[in-house]
XYZ file of N, CA and C in Angstrom:
390
model
N 95.960 166.890 137.794
C 96.554 167.775 138.777
C 96.316 169.220 138.372
N 96.252 170.076 139.356
C 96.197 171.507 139.082
C 97.457 171.894 138.318
N 97.367 172.870 137.438
C 98.552 173.236 136.654
C 99.796 173.495 137.508
N 99.634 174.085 138.673
C 100.800 174.376 139.515
C 101.435 173.115 140.097
N 100.715 172.007 140.128
C 101.227 170.756 140.706
C 101.719 169.773 139.647
N 101.453 170.047 138.376
C 101.856 169.121 137.313
C 103.359 169.090 137.143
N 103.845 167.933 136.771
C 105.250 167.830 136.384
C 105.432 168.518 135.036
N 106.533 169.203 134.829
C 106.783 169.773 133.503
C 106.851 168.647 132.469
N 106.349 168.912 131.268
C 106.382 167.897 130.207
C 107.826 167.503 129.928
N 108.069 166.192 129.930
C 109.423 165.687 129.727
C 109.359 164.175 129.536
N 110.194 163.655 128.671
C 110.278 162.206 128.491
C 111.053 161.599 129.650
N 110.716 160.367 130.021
C 111.475 159.724 131.100
C 112.916 159.439 130.676
N 113.820 159.616 131.632
C 115.222 159.250 131.412
C 115.440 157.768 131.643
N 114.641 157.188 132.539
C 114.750 155.774 132.867
C 113.343 155.238 133.128
N 113.088 154.028 132.672
C 111.789 153.377 132.884
C 112.029 152.008 133.497
N 111.282 151.731 134.560
C 111.332 150.413 135.187
C 109.947 149.799 135.160
N 109.881 148.548 134.729
C 108.630 147.787 134.727
C 108.686 146.837 135.913
N 107.796 147.061 136.861
C 107.733 146.221 138.049
C 106.493 145.340 137.937
N 106.719 144.068 137.649
C 105.615 143.106 137.558
C 105.235 142.672 138.962
N 103.973 142.864 139.307
C 103.455 142.433 140.599
C 103.065 140.977 140.448
N 103.708 140.111 141.225
C 103.581 138.672 141.023
C 103.166 137.967 142.305
N 102.704 136.748 142.146
C 102.371 135.891 143.280
C 100.886 135.599 143.372
N 100.511 135.013 144.500
C 99.114 134.660 144.703
C 98.866 134.126 146.100
N 97.601 133.960 146.402
C 97.191 133.500 147.730
C 97.482 132.012 147.939
N 97.404 131.216 146.885
C 97.566 129.768 147.040
C 98.917 129.423 147.674
N 99.979 130.033 147.172
C 101.319 129.749 147.714
C 101.836 130.893 148.574
N 101.071 131.993 148.640
C 101.450 133.174 149.411
C 102.882 133.577 149.092
N 103.102 133.808 147.794
C 104.445 134.071 147.278
C 104.520 135.428 146.587
N 104.055 136.479 147.264
C 104.018 137.818 146.680
C 105.425 138.308 146.363
N 105.540 139.064 145.277
C 106.843 139.600 144.916
C 106.745 140.632 143.818
N 107.890 141.100 143.420
C 108.028 142.013 142.284
C 108.995 141.356 141.319
N 108.569 141.266 140.066
C 109.353 140.590 139.023
C 109.694 139.158 139.431
N 108.753 138.512 140.123
C 108.911 137.114 140.504
C 109.826 136.884 141.684
N 110.224 137.942 142.364
C 111.183 137.825 143.463
C 110.624 138.500 144.710
N 110.708 137.826 145.841
C 110.301 138.417 147.121
C 111.446 139.254 147.672
N 111.119 140.416 148.216
C 112.132 141.271 148.835
C 112.678 140.596 150.085
N 113.984 140.670 150.265
C 114.649 140.047 151.401
C 115.472 141.123 152.112
N 115.099 141.468 153.353
C 115.790 142.524 154.096
C 117.252 142.192 154.356
N 117.619 140.929 154.306
C 119.027 140.585 154.505
C 119.838 140.831 153.232
N 119.162 141.041 152.093
C 119.820 141.339 150.810
C 119.036 142.421 150.077
N 118.933 143.641 150.617
C 118.073 144.655 150.016
C 118.479 145.051 148.604
N 119.766 144.938 148.272
C 120.218 145.300 146.935
C 119.833 144.305 145.859
N 119.314 143.148 146.246
C 118.948 142.125 145.266
C 117.712 142.531 144.457
N 116.885 143.407 145.000
C 115.688 143.883 144.298
C 115.696 145.404 144.371
N 116.653 145.989 143.643
C 116.893 147.423 143.698
C 116.848 148.005 142.292
N 116.253 149.189 142.179
C 116.159 149.899 140.914
C 116.840 151.243 141.106
N 117.895 151.484 140.331
C 118.731 152.666 140.525
C 118.417 153.759 139.517
N 118.613 154.979 139.963
C 118.418 156.143 139.114
C 119.409 157.197 139.562
N 119.444 158.328 138.870
C 120.328 159.434 139.243
C 119.480 160.642 139.609
N 120.002 161.428 140.529
C 119.291 162.640 140.917
C 119.046 163.507 139.680
N 117.852 164.063 139.597
C 117.481 164.921 138.473
C 116.812 164.192 137.325
N 116.848 162.872 137.317
C 116.211 162.127 136.226
C 114.700 162.122 136.374
N 114.017 162.059 135.247
C 112.590 161.759 135.222
C 112.494 160.247 135.177
N 111.784 159.684 136.117
C 111.683 158.238 136.268
C 110.250 157.808 136.002
N 110.105 156.767 135.219
C 108.789 156.153 135.007
C 108.829 154.757 135.608
N 107.911 154.509 136.529
C 107.731 153.179 137.096
C 106.402 152.664 136.566
N 106.452 151.534 135.884
C 105.228 150.902 135.383
C 104.942 149.710 136.290
N 103.845 149.802 137.025
C 103.390 148.685 137.846
C 102.475 147.839 136.968
N 102.859 146.603 136.694
C 102.074 145.685 135.865
C 101.590 144.541 136.748
N 100.301 144.501 136.998
C 99.723 143.525 137.921
C 99.411 142.224 137.189
N 100.173 141.178 137.490
C 99.943 139.864 136.872
C 99.136 138.953 137.784
N 98.617 139.512 138.891
C 97.889 138.698 139.864
C 96.382 138.897 139.718
N 95.622 138.183 140.533
C 94.162 138.295 140.506
C 93.639 139.210 141.620
N 94.541 139.911 142.301
C 94.139 140.800 143.392
C 94.483 142.249 143.066
N 93.784 143.179 143.723
C 94.112 144.599 143.642
C 95.351 144.859 144.500
N 96.235 145.762 144.029
C 97.421 146.119 144.794
C 97.551 147.644 144.846
N 97.388 148.251 146.028
C 97.645 149.686 146.167
C 99.155 149.903 146.305
N 99.798 150.325 145.238
C 101.259 150.452 145.224
C 101.673 151.854 145.658
N 102.634 151.882 146.568
C 103.090 153.113 147.208
C 104.580 153.309 146.942
N 104.970 154.553 146.681
C 106.384 154.904 146.542
C 106.717 155.895 147.653
N 107.676 155.552 148.488
C 108.089 156.447 149.572
C 108.948 157.585 149.030
N 108.866 158.735 149.691
C 109.767 159.848 149.424
C 109.460 160.687 148.210
N 108.417 160.352 147.468
C 108.086 161.070 146.234
C 106.576 161.071 146.011
N 106.118 162.034 145.252
C 104.789 161.927 144.659
C 105.009 161.712 143.170
N 104.096 161.003 142.548
C 104.215 160.734 141.123
C 102.967 161.240 140.424
N 103.086 161.371 139.130
C 101.977 161.833 138.306
C 101.513 160.704 137.419
N 100.210 160.598 137.272
C 99.624 159.616 136.360
C 99.329 160.315 135.035
N 99.931 159.848 133.971
C 99.704 160.453 132.664
C 100.327 161.832 132.543
N 100.029 162.507 131.421
C 100.636 163.812 131.147
C 100.128 164.912 132.069
N 98.867 164.824 132.485
C 98.295 165.876 133.328
C 97.428 165.291 134.434
N 97.656 164.024 134.759
C 96.842 163.351 135.758
C 97.169 163.784 137.168
N 96.523 163.151 138.129
C 96.718 163.535 139.527
C 98.125 163.199 140.023
N 98.546 163.923 141.048
C 99.775 163.625 141.774
C 99.386 162.768 142.961
N 100.109 161.664 143.156
C 99.766 160.695 144.195
C 101.040 160.115 144.796
N 100.886 159.384 145.902
C 101.990 158.571 146.402
C 101.587 157.105 146.465
N 100.308 156.834 146.177
C 99.790 155.463 146.152
C 98.774 155.368 145.018
N 98.828 154.266 144.277
C 97.869 154.054 143.194
C 97.413 152.601 143.230
N 96.131 152.392 143.011
C 95.590 151.035 142.961
C 95.823 150.472 141.564
N 96.426 149.286 141.519
C 96.660 148.599 140.250
C 95.739 147.387 140.237
N 94.772 147.429 139.341
C 93.772 146.361 139.280
C 94.345 145.094 138.655
N 93.730 143.950 138.929
C 94.205 142.683 138.358
C 94.313 142.756 136.835
N 95.429 142.304 136.309
C 95.633 142.264 134.866
C 95.862 143.622 134.228
N 95.972 144.684 135.017
C 96.152 146.032 134.480
C 97.556 146.539 134.791
N 97.907 147.654 134.166
C 99.164 148.308 134.498
C 98.948 149.808 134.602
N 99.805 150.457 135.405
C 99.728 151.892 135.637
C 101.141 152.454 135.535
N 101.303 153.548 134.768
C 102.589 154.232 134.655
C 102.603 155.436 135.584
N 103.662 155.539 136.381
C 103.822 156.602 137.366
C 105.131 157.331 137.078
N 105.057 158.637 136.835
C 106.255 159.432 136.566
C 106.576 160.319 137.757
N 107.861 160.397 138.098
C 108.300 161.329 139.129
C 109.705 161.810 138.810
N 110.072 162.929 139.404
C 111.417 163.457 139.263
C 112.233 163.015 140.475
N 113.417 162.489 140.218
C 114.301 162.036 141.280
C 114.925 163.274 141.942
N 114.215 163.806 142.928
C 114.618 165.062 143.568
C 114.719 164.924 145.084
N 114.777 163.700 145.587
C 114.857 163.461 147.025
C 115.780 162.256 147.243
N 117.097 162.457 147.151
C 118.041 161.339 147.191
C 117.879 160.465 148.425
N 118.120 159.203 148.235
C 118.068 158.258 149.332
C 117.717 156.872 148.839
N 117.434 156.018 149.786
C 116.995 154.652 149.516
C 115.519 154.602 149.897
N 114.643 154.460 148.931
C 113.201 154.539 149.146
C 112.538 153.221 148.776
N 111.616 152.807 149.601
C 110.866 151.579 149.325
C 109.685 151.883 148.424
N 109.379 150.946 147.558
C 108.090 150.899 146.893
C 107.488 149.567 147.298
N 106.204 149.565 147.619
C 105.601 148.342 148.142
C 104.090 148.377 147.990
N 103.501 147.206 148.118
C 102.046 147.090 148.151
C 101.581 147.530 149.534
N 100.535 148.352 149.563
C 100.006 148.832 150.840
C 99.087 147.819 151.514
N 98.827 146.680 150.877
C 98.236 145.553 151.592
C 99.393 144.961 152.379
N 99.468 145.266 153.655
C 100.672 144.920 154.417
C 100.963 143.434 154.437
N 99.954 142.593 154.283
C 100.231 141.163 154.224
C 100.823 140.767 152.880
N 100.893 141.706 151.912
C 101.584 141.453 150.647
C 103.005 142.003 150.676
N 103.278 142.968 151.546
C 104.579 143.656 151.534
C 105.562 143.005 152.504
N 105.705 143.512 153.752
C 106.768 142.956 154.590
C 106.587 141.480 154.885
N 105.365 141.034 155.016
C 105.148 139.620 155.308
C 105.226 138.769 154.047
N 104.846 139.339 152.908
C 104.794 138.554 151.690
C 105.905 138.813 150.697
N 106.564 139.968 150.766
C 107.698 140.223 149.887
C 107.457 141.133 148.709
N 106.252 141.760 148.568
C 105.971 142.621 147.422
C 106.504 144.030 147.710
N 107.841 144.122 147.739
C 108.543 145.380 147.995
C 109.805 145.407 147.143
N 110.272 146.619 146.858
C 111.544 146.805 146.159
C 112.147 148.126 146.619
N 113.396 148.313 146.301
C 114.125 149.508 146.695
C 114.382 150.378 145.465
N 114.066 151.668 145.596
C 114.413 152.669 144.582
C 115.507 153.525 145.203
N 116.636 153.673 144.531
C 117.717 154.377 145.188
C 118.540 155.256 144.262
N 119.033 156.370 144.840
C 119.961 157.249 144.146
C 120.633 158.164 145.150
N 121.783 158.717 144.744
C 122.568 159.611 145.576
C 122.646 160.991 144.928
N 123.108 161.973 145.713
C 123.330 163.314 145.151
C 124.572 163.299 144.298
């Protein structure tokens, strides 16, 4: 990222590891082995507090690419990497995404392959209040 767009150097206050799970054979996409259920959104929720530096580690345990998106925020890859809202996580790889919790609300994180997200369950809720 350009210096003006970089996050200030800071250790994360909270880290969440989101394992991307599932496969085509059973069409059982999820995060941490669980499919998101709109009738129980709090069942797959990751909480933080406003002002915290948050690290989300997307760990892909599947054989497919997953473009992971976080609503309501841009994140930085590495100490001086690009600012993004979507990152491709290759099979068997993991990517760490840092952002500052500066936009309170209930925000979805999901795979941008739509047949993996609302239809398949590879979504979770990131939430915090002022």
